[in-house]
Structures are given as structure tokens and as C-alpha cells.
Coordinates of C-alpha atoms in Angstrom, one line a residue:
Chain W
M1 CA -18.9 13.5 12.0
N2 CA -16.3 14.0 14.8
E3 CA -15.5 10.3 14.9
L4 CA -15.0 10.4 11.1
L5 CA -12.5 13.2 11.4
A6 CA -10.7 11.5 14.4
A7 CA -10.5 8.2 12.5
S8 CA -8.8 9.7 9.5
G9 CA -5.1 8.8 9.1
T10 CA -4.9 6.0 11.7
D11 CA -4.3 3.1 9.3
V12 CA -4.7 2.2 5.6
A13 CA -8.1 0.6 6.1
G14 CA -9.2 3.6 8.2
T15 CA -7.9 6.0 5.5
G16 CA -9.7 4.1 2.8
R17 CA -12.9 4.1 4.8
T18 CA -12.5 7.9 5.4
V19 CA -11.8 8.6 1.8
L20 CA -14.8 6.5 0.8
T21 CA -17.0 8.2 3.3
W22 CA -16.0 11.7 2.0
L23 CA -16.6 10.5 -1.5
L24 CA -20.1 9.3 -0.6
L25 CA -20.8 12.6 1.2
A26 CA -19.6 14.4 -2.0
L27 CA -22.0 12.3 -4.1
V28 CA -24.9 13.3 -1.8
G29 CA -23.8 17.0 -2.0
V30 CA -23.5 17.0 -5.7
G31 CA -26.8 15.2 -6.1
A32 CA -28.5 17.9 -4.0
I33 CA -27.5 20.7 -6.4
P34 CA -30.6 20.4 -8.6
V35 CA -32.8 20.6 -5.5
V36 CA -31.1 23.7 -4.3
A37 CA -31.2 25.2 -7.8
G38 CA -35.0 24.4 -7.9
L39 CA -35.4 26.3 -4.6
A40 CA -33.4 29.2 -5.9
Q41 CA -35.5 29.4 -9.0
F42 CA -38.7 29.5 -7.0
L43 CA -37.3 32.1 -4.7
V44 CA -36.6 34.3 -7.7
I45 CA -40.1 34.1 -9.1
P46 CA -41.6 36.8 -6.7
L47 CA -39.1 39.3 -8.0
H48 CA -41.1 39.3 -11.2
A49 CA -43.5 41.6 -9.4
V50 CA -40.8 44.3 -9.7
R51 CA -38.4 43.1 -12.3
N52 CA -40.4 42.7 -15.5
H53 CA -40.7 44.3 -18.9
Y54 CA -44.0 46.1 -18.5
R55 CA -42.5 49.6 -18.1
E56 CA -40.8 49.3 -21.5
T57 CA -44.0 48.3 -23.4
G58 CA -46.2 50.5 -25.5
P59 CA -49.4 50.4 -27.5
Y60 CA -47.8 48.7 -30.5
L61 CA -50.1 46.9 -33.0
P62 CA -48.0 45.7 -35.9
N63 CA -49.1 43.8 -39.0
V64 CA -49.0 40.2 -37.7
A65 CA -48.7 37.1 -39.9
V66 CA -49.8 34.0 -38.0
V67 CA -48.2 30.8 -39.4
I68 CA -49.7 27.5 -38.5
P69 CA -47.9 24.3 -39.5
A70 CA -50.6 21.7 -40.2
W71 CA -50.5 18.0 -41.0
N72 CA -53.9 16.3 -40.8
E73 CA -55.3 18.8 -38.5
A74 CA -58.8 18.9 -40.0
A75 CA -60.4 18.2 -36.6
V76 CA -59.0 21.4 -34.9
L77 CA -58.3 23.9 -37.7
T78 CA -61.7 25.5 -38.1
T79 CA -61.9 26.3 -34.4
S80 CA -58.4 27.6 -34.3
I81 CA -58.9 29.9 -37.3
E82 CA -62.3 31.1 -36.0
R83 CA -60.7 31.9 -32.6
L84 CA -57.8 33.7 -34.3
M85 CA -60.3 35.8 -36.4
G86 CA -62.1 36.6 -33.1
L87 CA -58.9 38.0 -31.5
D88 CA -59.2 41.4 -30.0
Y89 CA -56.8 42.9 -32.5
P90 CA -57.2 45.2 -35.6
P91 CA -58.6 42.9 -38.3
D92 CA -56.7 44.6 -41.1
R93 CA -53.4 43.9 -39.3
L94 CA -53.9 40.1 -38.9
R95 CA -53.4 37.4 -41.5
I96 CA -53.3 33.7 -41.1
Y97 CA -51.0 31.4 -43.2
V98 CA -51.7 27.7 -42.8
V99 CA -48.8 25.6 -44.1
D100 CA -50.4 22.3 -45.1
D101 CA -47.7 19.7 -44.8
A102 CA -49.2 17.5 -47.6
S103 CA -52.1 16.4 -45.4
T104 CA -54.0 13.4 -46.3
D105 CA -57.2 14.2 -44.4
D106 CA -59.8 16.9 -45.0
T107 CA -57.3 19.7 -44.1
P108 CA -57.3 21.2 -47.7
A109 CA -61.1 21.3 -47.8
V110 CA -61.4 22.8 -44.3
L111 CA -58.9 25.5 -45.3
A112 CA -60.7 26.2 -48.6
R113 CA -63.9 26.9 -46.6
C114 CA -62.0 29.1 -44.1
A115 CA -60.3 31.1 -46.9
A116 CA -63.8 31.7 -48.5
R117 CA -65.2 32.9 -45.2
F118 CA -62.3 35.2 -44.5
P119 CA -61.2 36.4 -47.9
G120 CA -57.6 37.8 -48.0
R121 CA -57.0 36.9 -44.4
V122 CA -56.6 33.2 -44.5
V123 CA -53.9 31.9 -46.8
H124 CA -53.5 28.2 -47.6
L125 CA -49.9 27.2 -48.4
R126 CA -49.4 23.6 -49.4
R127 CA -46.3 21.5 -49.5
D128 CA -46.2 18.7 -52.1
K129 CA -43.9 16.6 -50.0
G130 CA -44.5 16.4 -46.3
G131 CA -43.6 14.4 -43.2
E132 CA -40.2 16.1 -42.7
G133 CA -41.2 17.7 -39.4
K134 CA -42.5 21.0 -38.1
A135 CA -39.3 23.1 -38.8
H136 CA -39.4 22.2 -42.5
T137 CA -43.1 23.1 -42.7
L138 CA -42.5 26.4 -41.0
N139 CA -39.7 27.2 -43.3
H140 CA -41.9 26.8 -46.3
G141 CA -44.3 29.3 -44.8
L142 CA -41.5 31.7 -43.8
R143 CA -40.1 31.9 -47.3
E144 CA -43.6 33.0 -48.6
I145 CA -44.3 35.4 -45.8
L146 CA -40.9 37.1 -45.8
A147 CA -41.1 37.6 -49.5
D148 CA -43.9 40.1 -48.8
D149 CA -43.1 43.4 -47.0
W150 CA -46.5 43.4 -45.2
M151 CA -45.5 41.3 -42.2
E152 CA -44.0 43.2 -39.3
A153 CA -44.3 40.5 -36.7
L154 CA -44.7 36.7 -37.1
L155 CA -46.6 34.5 -34.7
I156 CA -45.7 30.9 -34.9
M157 CA -48.4 28.7 -33.4
D158 CA -49.7 25.1 -33.4
A159 CA -53.0 24.1 -35.1
D160 CA -54.6 23.0 -31.9
V161 CA -53.9 26.0 -29.6
I162 CA -56.5 28.6 -28.8
Y163 CA -55.6 32.2 -27.9
E164 CA -57.6 34.1 -25.5
P165 CA -59.0 37.3 -27.2
A166 CA -56.6 39.8 -25.6
S167 CA -53.5 37.6 -25.8
L168 CA -52.0 38.8 -29.1
R169 CA -52.0 42.5 -28.3
K170 CA -50.6 41.6 -24.8
M171 CA -47.7 40.0 -26.7
T172 CA -47.2 42.8 -29.3
R173 CA -46.9 45.5 -26.7
H174 CA -43.5 44.1 -25.7
L175 CA -42.3 44.6 -29.3
A176 CA -42.6 48.4 -28.8
D177 CA -39.1 48.0 -27.2
P178 CA -36.8 47.5 -30.2
T179 CA -34.4 45.5 -28.1
V180 CA -37.0 42.7 -27.9
G181 CA -36.7 40.1 -30.7
A182 CA -39.4 37.7 -29.6
V183 CA -42.2 37.2 -27.1
T184 CA -43.8 34.0 -25.8
A185 CA -47.1 33.5 -24.0
Y186 CA -48.4 31.3 -21.2
I187 CA -49.5 28.1 -22.6
R188 CA -51.7 26.0 -20.4
E189 CA -53.4 22.6 -20.8
G190 CA -56.8 23.4 -22.2
S191 CA -59.0 20.3 -21.8
G192 CA -62.4 21.3 -20.6
D193 CA -62.5 18.3 -18.3
P194 CA -59.0 17.2 -17.5
Q195 CA -58.5 13.6 -16.3
G196 CA -55.6 11.7 -15.0
I197 CA -52.5 12.5 -17.0
T198 CA -53.9 15.8 -18.4
R199 CA -54.3 17.0 -14.8
F200 CA -50.6 16.3 -14.2
I201 CA -49.8 18.1 -17.4
G202 CA -52.0 21.0 -16.2
F203 CA -49.8 21.4 -13.2
D204 CA -46.6 20.7 -15.1
Y205 CA -47.4 23.5 -17.5
L206 CA -48.2 25.8 -14.6
A207 CA -44.8 25.1 -13.1
A208 CA -42.7 24.9 -16.2
Q209 CA -44.3 27.8 -18.2
A210 CA -46.1 30.3 -15.9
A211 CA -43.7 30.0 -13.0
S212 CA -40.3 29.0 -14.4
R213 CA -40.5 31.5 -17.3
R214 CA -41.1 34.3 -14.8
A215 CA -37.8 33.3 -13.2
Q216 CA -36.2 33.4 -16.6
N217 CA -37.6 36.9 -17.2
V218 CA -36.0 38.0 -14.0
A219 CA -32.7 36.3 -14.9
G220 CA -32.7 37.9 -18.3
A221 CA -32.3 34.7 -20.3
M222 CA -35.0 32.5 -21.7
A223 CA -34.5 28.8 -22.3
C224 CA -37.3 28.3 -24.8
L225 CA -40.0 30.1 -26.6
A226 CA -43.2 28.0 -26.4
G227 CA -43.6 26.2 -29.7
G228 CA -47.3 27.1 -29.9
A229 CA -46.9 30.8 -29.0
Q230 CA -43.8 32.6 -30.3
L231 CA -44.0 36.1 -31.7
H232 CA -41.0 37.4 -33.6
T233 CA -40.2 40.8 -35.1
R234 CA -39.4 40.7 -38.8
E235 CA -35.9 42.1 -37.9
N236 CA -35.3 39.3 -35.6
L237 CA -36.3 36.6 -38.1
L238 CA -34.0 38.1 -40.7
A239 CA -31.2 38.4 -38.1
I240 CA -31.4 34.7 -37.3
G241 CA -31.3 33.8 -41.0
G242 CA -35.0 33.8 -41.9
Q243 CA -35.3 30.1 -41.3
I244 CA -36.0 27.7 -38.4
D245 CA -33.3 25.2 -37.5
T246 CA -33.9 21.7 -38.9
S247 CA -30.8 20.0 -37.5
S248 CA -32.3 19.2 -34.1
L249 CA -35.5 18.1 -32.4
A250 CA -35.7 21.4 -30.5
E251 CA -36.1 24.0 -33.2
D252 CA -37.9 26.3 -30.7
T253 CA -35.0 26.3 -28.3
V254 CA -32.5 26.9 -31.1
T255 CA -34.6 29.9 -32.3
T256 CA -34.7 31.2 -28.7
F257 CA -30.9 30.9 -28.3
R258 CA -30.2 32.4 -31.7
T259 CA -32.4 35.4 -31.0
Q260 CA -30.6 36.1 -27.7
L261 CA -27.1 35.5 -29.2
A262 CA -28.0 37.9 -32.0
G263 CA -28.4 40.6 -29.3
R264 CA -32.1 40.7 -28.8
R265 CA -34.2 40.0 -25.8
V266 CA -36.8 37.3 -25.4
V267 CA -39.7 38.1 -23.1
F268 CA -42.3 35.9 -21.5
E269 CA -45.8 37.5 -21.2
P270 CA -47.7 35.7 -18.5
H271 CA -51.0 37.4 -19.1
A272 CA -51.2 36.3 -22.7
R273 CA -52.9 33.0 -22.3
V274 CA -53.0 30.2 -24.8
L275 CA -54.8 26.9 -24.4
A276 CA -53.3 23.8 -25.9
E277 CA -54.4 20.2 -26.3
E278 CA -52.0 17.8 -24.7
P279 CA -51.6 14.0 -24.8
A280 CA -54.3 12.0 -23.0
G281 CA -52.2 8.8 -22.7
I282 CA -48.8 8.0 -21.2
D283 CA -47.3 6.6 -24.4
A284 CA -48.3 9.7 -26.4
L285 CA -46.9 11.9 -23.7
W286 CA -43.7 9.9 -23.5
K287 CA -43.1 10.3 -27.3
Q288 CA -43.8 14.1 -27.1
R289 CA -41.5 14.7 -24.1
L290 CA -38.8 12.3 -25.4
R291 CA -38.6 14.6 -28.5
W292 CA -38.2 17.6 -26.2
A293 CA -35.7 15.9 -24.0
R294 CA -33.6 14.7 -26.9
G295 CA -33.8 18.2 -28.3
N296 CA -32.4 19.5 -25.0
V297 CA -29.5 17.0 -25.1
Q298 CA -28.7 18.1 -28.7
I299 CA -28.9 21.8 -27.7
T300 CA -26.5 21.1 -24.8
S301 CA -24.0 19.7 -27.3
M302 CA -24.6 22.4 -29.9
Y303 CA -24.1 25.3 -27.5
R304 CA -21.5 23.6 -25.2
H305 CA -19.2 26.7 -25.6
L306 CA -21.9 28.9 -24.2
F307 CA -22.8 27.7 -20.7
F308 CA -21.1 29.4 -17.7
R309 CA -19.4 31.9 -20.0
R310 CA -20.8 35.4 -19.5
S311 CA -18.3 36.7 -22.1
V312 CA -20.3 34.9 -24.8
H313 CA -23.7 36.0 -23.5
P314 CA -24.5 37.7 -20.2
G315 CA -27.8 35.9 -19.7
L316 CA -27.4 32.5 -21.4
G317 CA -23.8 32.3 -20.2
G318 CA -24.7 33.3 -16.6
I319 CA -24.4 31.0 -13.6
F320 CA -28.1 31.1 -12.9
F321 CA -29.1 30.0 -16.3
G322 CA -26.3 27.4 -16.5
I323 CA -27.3 25.8 -13.2
F324 CA -31.0 26.0 -14.1
W325 CA -30.3 24.3 -17.5
F326 CA -28.1 21.5 -16.1
A327 CA -30.3 20.9 -13.0
I328 CA -33.1 19.8 -15.3
L329 CA -30.9 18.0 -17.8
L330 CA -28.9 16.1 -15.2
L331 CA -31.6 15.5 -12.7
P332 CA -31.7 11.7 -13.1
V333 CA -27.9 11.6 -12.6
A334 CA -28.2 13.7 -9.5
M335 CA -30.9 11.4 -8.2
L336 CA -28.6 8.4 -8.8
L337 CA -25.7 10.1 -7.1
T338 CA -27.7 11.0 -4.0
S339 CA -29.2 7.5 -3.8
V340 CA -25.8 5.8 -4.2
G341 CA -24.2 8.2 -1.7
L342 CA -26.9 7.7 1.0
T343 CA -27.1 3.9 0.5
G344 CA -23.3 3.6 0.6
L345 CA -23.1 5.8 3.7
Y346 CA -25.8 3.6 5.4
L347 CA -23.8 0.5 4.7
L348 CA -20.6 2.1 6.0
D349 CA -22.0 4.1 8.9
S350 CA -25.7 4.0 9.4
E351 CA -25.7 6.8 12.0
L352 CA -23.8 9.1 9.8
A353 CA -26.2 8.4 6.9
A354 CA -29.1 9.2 9.2
E355 CA -27.4 12.4 10.4
V356 CA -26.8 13.6 6.8
F357 CA -30.3 12.6 5.7
G358 CA -31.9 14.3 8.7
A359 CA -29.9 17.5 8.2
A360 CA -30.5 17.7 4.4
V361 CA -34.1 16.5 4.1
F362 CA -35.6 19.8 4.9
V363 CA -34.2 21.3 1.7
P364 CA -36.3 19.1 -0.7
I365 CA -39.3 19.6 1.6
A366 CA -38.9 23.4 1.4
T367 CA -38.4 23.2 -2.4
F368 CA -41.5 21.1 -2.7
V369 CA -43.6 23.6 -0.7
F370 CA -42.2 26.6 -2.6
M371 CA -42.8 24.8 -5.9
I372 CA -46.5 24.1 -5.1
T373 CA -47.4 27.4 -3.4
L374 CA -45.6 29.7 -5.9
T375 CA -46.8 27.7 -8.8
I376 CA -50.4 27.9 -7.7
S377 CA -50.1 31.6 -6.9
V378 CA -49.2 32.5 -10.5
D379 CA -52.6 31.1 -11.8
P380 CA -54.8 30.3 -8.8
R381 CA -57.8 29.3 -10.9
T382 CA -55.8 26.5 -12.7
G383 CA -53.7 25.7 -9.7
F384 CA -56.6 25.0 -7.4
R385 CA -58.2 22.8 -10.1
V386 CA -55.1 20.5 -10.0
W387 CA -54.0 20.8 -6.4
R388 CA -54.0 17.0 -5.9
E389 CA -51.7 16.5 -8.8
A390 CA -49.5 19.2 -7.4
L391 CA -49.1 17.3 -4.2
L392 CA -48.7 14.0 -5.9
F393 CA -46.4 15.4 -8.7
P394 CA -43.4 13.4 -7.2
G395 CA -45.8 10.4 -6.7
A396 CA -47.8 9.2 -3.7
I397 CA -44.9 7.0 -2.7
S398 CA -42.4 9.9 -2.7
F399 CA -44.9 12.0 -0.9
V400 CA -45.1 9.4 1.9
V401 CA -41.3 9.1 1.9
L402 CA -41.0 13.0 2.3
L403 CA -43.6 13.0 5.1
A404 CA -41.8 10.2 6.9
A405 CA -38.5 12.0 6.5
A406 CA -40.0 15.2 7.7
F407 CA -41.5 13.6 10.8
P408 CA -39.2 10.7 11.7
G409 CA -40.4 8.4 14.5
V410 CA -44.1 9.0 13.8
V411 CA -44.3 5.3 12.8
P412 CA -41.9 3.6 15.2
L413 CA -39.8 0.9 13.4
S414 CA -37.1 -1.3 14.7
G415 CA -34.8 -4.1 13.6
A416 CA -35.2 -5.5 10.1
A417 CA -38.2 -3.4 9.4
E418 CA -36.3 -0.2 10.1
T419 CA -33.3 -1.4 8.0
F420 CA -35.6 -2.3 5.1
W421 CA -37.5 1.1 5.3
T422 CA -34.3 3.1 5.5
L423 CA -32.8 1.4 2.5
F424 CA -36.0 1.8 0.6
V425 CA -36.1 5.5 1.3
Y426 CA -32.5 6.0 0.3
S427 CA -32.8 4.0 -2.9
W428 CA -36.3 5.2 -3.9
L429 CA -34.8 8.3 -5.6
V430 CA -33.4 6.0 -8.3
L431 CA -35.8 3.1 -8.1
C432 CA -38.7 5.4 -9.1
I433 CA -37.1 6.0 -12.5
P434 CA -37.3 2.4 -13.9
L435 CA -40.7 2.1 -12.2
A436 CA -41.9 5.1 -14.2
Y437 CA -40.7 3.3 -17.3
G438 CA -42.8 0.3 -16.1
V439 CA -45.9 2.5 -15.9
R440 CA -45.5 3.3 -19.6
K441 CA -45.2 -0.4 -20.4
L442 CA -48.2 -1.2 -18.2
E443 CA -50.3 1.1 -20.3
G444 CA -49.3 -0.8 -23.3
T445 CA -50.8 -4.1 -22.0
R446 CA -54.5 -5.0 -22.3
W447 CA -54.8 -6.0 -18.6
G448 CA -52.6 -3.2 -17.3
R449 CA -54.2 -0.3 -19.2
P450 CA -56.9 0.4 -16.6
L451 CA -54.2 0.2 -13.8
A452 CA -51.8 2.7 -15.5
P453 CA -53.4 5.9 -14.1
L454 CA -53.3 4.5 -10.6
A455 CA -49.6 3.5 -11.1
L456 CA -48.9 7.0 -12.4
Y457 CA -50.3 8.5 -9.2
L458 CA -48.2 6.1 -7.1
V459 CA -44.9 6.5 -9.0
G460 CA -45.4 10.2 -10.0
F461 CA -45.2 12.5 -13.0
G462 CA -41.9 13.9 -11.9
P463 CA -40.1 10.6 -11.9
M464 CA -41.7 9.9 -15.3
M465 CA -40.1 13.0 -16.7
C466 CA -36.7 11.8 -15.3
A467 CA -37.2 8.4 -16.9
I468 CA -37.9 10.2 -20.2
T469 CA -34.7 12.1 -19.8
V470 CA -32.8 8.9 -19.3
D471 CA -34.4 7.5 -22.4
A472 CA -33.3 10.6 -24.2
Y473 CA -29.7 10.1 -23.1
V474 CA -29.8 6.5 -24.3
K475 CA -31.4 7.4 -27.7
E476 CA -28.9 10.1 -28.3
F477 CA -26.0 7.9 -27.3
R478 CA -27.2 5.2 -29.7
G479 CA -27.8 7.8 -32.4
A480 CA -31.4 6.7 -32.8
A481 CA -33.4 8.2 -35.7
M482 CA -34.9 11.6 -35.1
T483 CA -38.5 10.8 -35.9
W484 CA -41.3 13.4 -35.6
D485 CA -44.0 11.7 -33.6
K486 CA -47.0 13.9 -34.0
T487 CA -49.3 14.2 -31.0
E488 CA -52.9 13.2 -32.1
K489 CA -55.3 16.1 -31.7
T490 CA -59.0 15.7 -31.3
G491 CA -60.2 19.2 -30.5
R492 CA -60.8 18.7 -26.8
V493 CA -59.7 22.2 -25.9
T494 CA -62.4 24.5 -24.6
V495 CA -62.3 28.1 -23.3
Chain R
M1 CA -45.8 50.7 -41.6
S2 CA -44.3 50.8 -38.1
R3 CA -41.4 53.0 -37.3
V4 CA -38.7 53.1 -34.6
H5 CA -38.8 56.5 -32.9
E6 CA -36.2 58.4 -30.8
L7 CA -38.2 60.7 -28.6
V8 CA -36.3 63.5 -26.9
G9 CA -36.5 62.9 -23.1
A10 CA -37.5 59.2 -23.4
G11 CA -35.2 56.7 -21.9
Q12 CA -35.0 54.6 -25.0
P13 CA -36.2 54.4 -28.6
F14 CA -39.5 52.7 -29.2
R15 CA -41.6 51.3 -32.0
V16 CA -44.9 52.9 -33.0
S17 CA -47.5 51.5 -35.3
P18 CA -49.8 53.8 -37.4
P19 CA -52.8 55.1 -35.5
I20 CA -56.0 53.1 -35.8
V21 CA -58.7 54.8 -37.8
M22 CA -62.1 53.6 -36.6
T23 CA -64.5 53.5 -39.5
E24 CA -68.2 52.8 -39.2
E25 CA -67.6 49.4 -40.8
L26 CA -64.9 48.5 -38.3
L27 CA -67.0 49.7 -35.4
A28 CA -69.9 47.5 -36.6
Q29 CA -67.5 44.5 -36.8
C30 CA -66.7 45.1 -33.2
G31 CA -70.3 45.0 -32.1
G32 CA -70.7 48.8 -32.0
R33 CA -68.4 49.3 -29.1
P34 CA -64.9 50.8 -29.6
P35 CA -62.4 48.0 -28.9
V36 CA -59.6 48.3 -26.4
W37 CA -56.9 48.3 -29.2
A38 CA -58.4 51.4 -30.7
D39 CA -57.6 53.4 -27.6
P40 CA -53.9 53.8 -26.6
V41 CA -54.9 54.9 -23.1
A42 CA -57.0 51.8 -22.6
L43 CA -54.1 49.7 -23.8
A44 CA -51.8 51.4 -21.3
D45 CA -54.4 50.8 -18.5
E46 CA -54.5 47.1 -19.4
T47 CA -50.7 46.9 -19.2
E48 CA -50.7 48.7 -15.9
A49 CA -53.3 46.3 -14.5
D50 CA -51.2 43.3 -15.6
R51 CA -48.1 44.8 -14.0
V52 CA -50.0 45.3 -10.7
R53 CA -51.4 41.8 -10.9
E54 CA -47.9 40.4 -10.7
R55 CA -47.9 41.5 -7.0
R56 CA -49.9 38.4 -6.2
L57 CA -46.6 36.6 -6.4
Y58 CA -45.9 38.1 -3.0
V59 CA -48.9 36.2 -1.6
G60 CA -47.4 32.9 -3.0
L61 CA -44.1 33.8 -1.3
L62 CA -45.8 34.6 1.9
A63 CA -47.8 31.3 1.8
A64 CA -44.7 29.3 1.0
I65 CA -42.7 30.8 3.9
T66 CA -45.6 30.3 6.3
V67 CA -46.0 26.6 5.4
V68 CA -42.2 25.9 5.6
V69 CA -42.0 27.6 9.0
L70 CA -45.0 25.7 10.3
L71 CA -43.6 22.4 9.0
Y72 CA -40.2 23.2 10.6
L73 CA -41.8 24.1 13.9
A74 CA -44.0 21.0 13.9
R75 CA -40.9 18.9 13.1
A76 CA -38.9 20.6 15.8
A77 CA -41.7 20.0 18.4
L78 CA -42.0 16.4 17.4
L79 CA -38.3 15.7 17.6
G80 CA -38.1 17.4 20.9

């Protein structure tokens, strides 16, 4: 570093080299922001032990209308309705409205049987024209439900999710505080015997829902109400227009933002547990997450005036929320910048590159450790079940790279092997993204299908999420059609 | 119908729902045992238990700090 400073200003070539070196250092620095933001987020989570909403709750049990959008959900509806009817909640204060989006399977017959079993408590609303997406289906139900004064709180859920018995009343207690507009629950992957990708999703949900939403509770700004578990007060629904946004692929996030911008709080209740069925294949997961990622790109554009402006909203416009939001959205860009920066530095000055890498590498290692331990601590039972996927979340290759970076010299390398290994480590951050795309393609081939799970463990679930984000950028840039790819549900969820 | 109340001495207004009237029929539906939701004190106890349960996050923090320190020390020892 001293040589770098000494060399500056000697001649044009030297100046150019110095400028380039500083530029590359800046790329590495900017690229590290999401990692630092991730560490900050996990450091905030323990504060939830003291900074939470429990002291403002009360024994509040309003009339709850549950709305379930359903398109060809015959396989899972009966179980879901039976579970809802078995909720530990006053029976006369709970009604279920299933909005049948012109299903072509046995959904109407299943609903007719349920309505007969639970007279007056299960209502079948059918749309004649379907296939427009979840938001349109929900709006059909909302119009009917809001027309009646009975509903005091509305629970929006998916047909496949199963609520644990105490979960609804644990959500409604937060509505005792009139400043709260909506409450969301802890959704976790609910397969009885998770395998391969569902184990990764199990850990992903643990980190993204149970852990991250606690940090958002502490920060006082919620990014998104879980689509399968969002409880709104009637006042809040009316304040946001009584309808769900249909202009984007992220209607849940728009609802969440609108609620907070209308002056109401959104609270995450970690002890209200909801089990959901998640995709069992890479391609199905890709389609689901691509919809979410594209939705986030659209939201960023829709609310571009909001970020980093506390005058618009103290929580959503706060620095913590802004960094948290863009750290996820721009993670692939950050990985590219870091990789370009480190590789460029290596080509320019290999010793400086090693110095920078050696000094900075402990930050991602610490972030990784904090992510795993704090995530597992929020739900140890689920966490210990998927500990291998937690360790291999960035991929087995990335795990080895991290270990090698943490303990340099354990495997002595020299000459061409050392050069090759160093360049591989510096470029892996960005190489893993196209490889993750390749894993999806591999699953689509007859010969590659059995190898895809192994490839996923090697490349990692995290890089796959980054690849999906890149795909979302591309699809949004090209203005690709916003199709609603419904995740196939088979009723695998068990309590 | 629920109401929003302003209670003198309370820090903030709060919503209350009508009290639960436990009929014989309702009790029978619940298997003969009074449910948690029928008792405001039991509901408050449940909330308090959940609030206290959040303290396990400190265990996660402690574990994280321990692992990071151990890794740092191991690395420092290895690098001399």
C-alpha cells in the first residue's frame, strides 16, 4: 500500500496505474457493502429480545375472515380448511372464504363438501373468468367480504399452507394496538420429509423469514408480508383502497409498503407458525423466485422516491432499510464488482490483491458464521434438521474457498497452481452465477436430472438466488410478459 | 363488534373485542376443557412466554461470537 502511495504522481503511466488501482480497490469496497449489510442485519436480530411489540399486545379476538385464492387446489383444500376449522380460536369469530379462480379440477366439489360440513363458516366464491393471477382473485373475494360489516380482520393465505392451532390468536393480539395495520407470521417449509432442494428452502425460509423479519421488526420497517400469512385490520384494508395491487408481480410487497405509507405499522409475529408446501424441483423453484425477484425490481422502480428519504417514511426511507433492500437486489452486481476488482488487482499487483483479500476475507466469514448461528437459534428444531444445507448454502465450492481463504497456506501451492487457484478464488464470486443457471438447465435434461441435486450442493442455493435475480433484471429490461406460474401443490405438508 | 378504547392511565389506546361467553355447546366443541382464548389471563401468559422465549436470541449471538473468535484465533495461530 505504501508503494502505491509513493508511486503516485511520478509519471503518466504511473498515475494511470495508480488511478486504476484505486478504482479497483473502490470496486472491491463497493462490492463488500452487501456483506457488511448482511452482518449488520444479523447483529441487529438479538435486539428483538428487547425491542419487540409484545408489550403493546392485548387479548384481542376480532371477527376474522380468511380469504383463500384457489385455482385447481383440490389436492390441498380439504386439509387446509379442516386445519383452519381446528384453529384454537373462537369458532363464531372465524369464517373462510375460498375464491375459486375458475378451477377446472375438483375444487368446486371439494368446496361444496366443506361448506356442507361447516355450514355458514365456509363460503365458496367463484370467478367465471380465471387465470389473471392471485391479486385479481383476492380482489374478487375482498369486494364480497368488505360489503359485509361482519369482518374486523382479514387473513390472506394460500390454499396449501397449514396454520398451527395457536397461530391466529398470536397474530390478532398485535391488532389490539390500533397503530398496527397488518401482522405476518413465520412461514416455514412444511414437507414431512424434506429432501434436496426443500432442505435448502427450509434453511432459506428460516433465514429470510424467521431471522430477517425480526431485524425488520427492530428497524421498524417491514419489506414484505408473507403472501400466505397476512392479517389486516378492516381499517387498514379500507385505507389502502380495499383492493390488492394488480400492476406488479409483488402484490404482497405493494400491500406492505402501502400499509406503512398510510401510517400504520406492520409487525412480524415469530411464534405464529405456518407450514407451506414449496417447490420440489429446481425449475419450479426458479419460476417462483423469478416472480418474486421481478416483483422486487418493479417495486424498486415504483417506490424509487422513497428509499433513503426519512422525510417520506421514517422506517422505509431509513438508511438501514435502504441498505438492506439494495443489498439483496444488487447482490449479483456487488459480486461482479468484487470479482472484477480482485482479479484486476491481481493482474496489476498480485501482492496488493493478496493483502486486500487477506484483510477483507474475515468479514464474509464472520457474516457466514453469524448467519448460520443466529438463524438456527431462532428455530433450533428446524435449524438442526437442515444444518448441512446451512453450511452448504453458498455451495460446497464456495465453502472450500472460504475455508482456504480463512486458513491460507494449509494446502501449500506454488507457481502455476498458485496462480490458477488465486484467479479461481477471485473469479468464483461471479462464475458461480452462470453455473447456477447451468444447474437449472441440467435438471431439464434426461441424463442430467439425477445429477442436478449434486450440482446444486456444489454450486449452492445462494448463488442460484443471485442467478435468478440476474434473470429478473434481464426479463424486466426486455419487458417480458408477467406470467403467473403457479407452483404445483401436492399436499406434502405435514404437521 | 370490537371497539377502540382510551383507558385513563394507559399509555395508548387499545382495541378490545367483546368478551367470550362460554356456553355448554362451545365447551363441548372444545373437548370439555376451557380453551386458552376464553381466558384473557391465559392469553396474556401466552404472550409473556413468547416474549421471554425471544431471549434465546442471546444464545445465538453468544454462539456466533464464540465461533468467530475461535476462528480468528485459529487463523492467527496458523499464520503466526
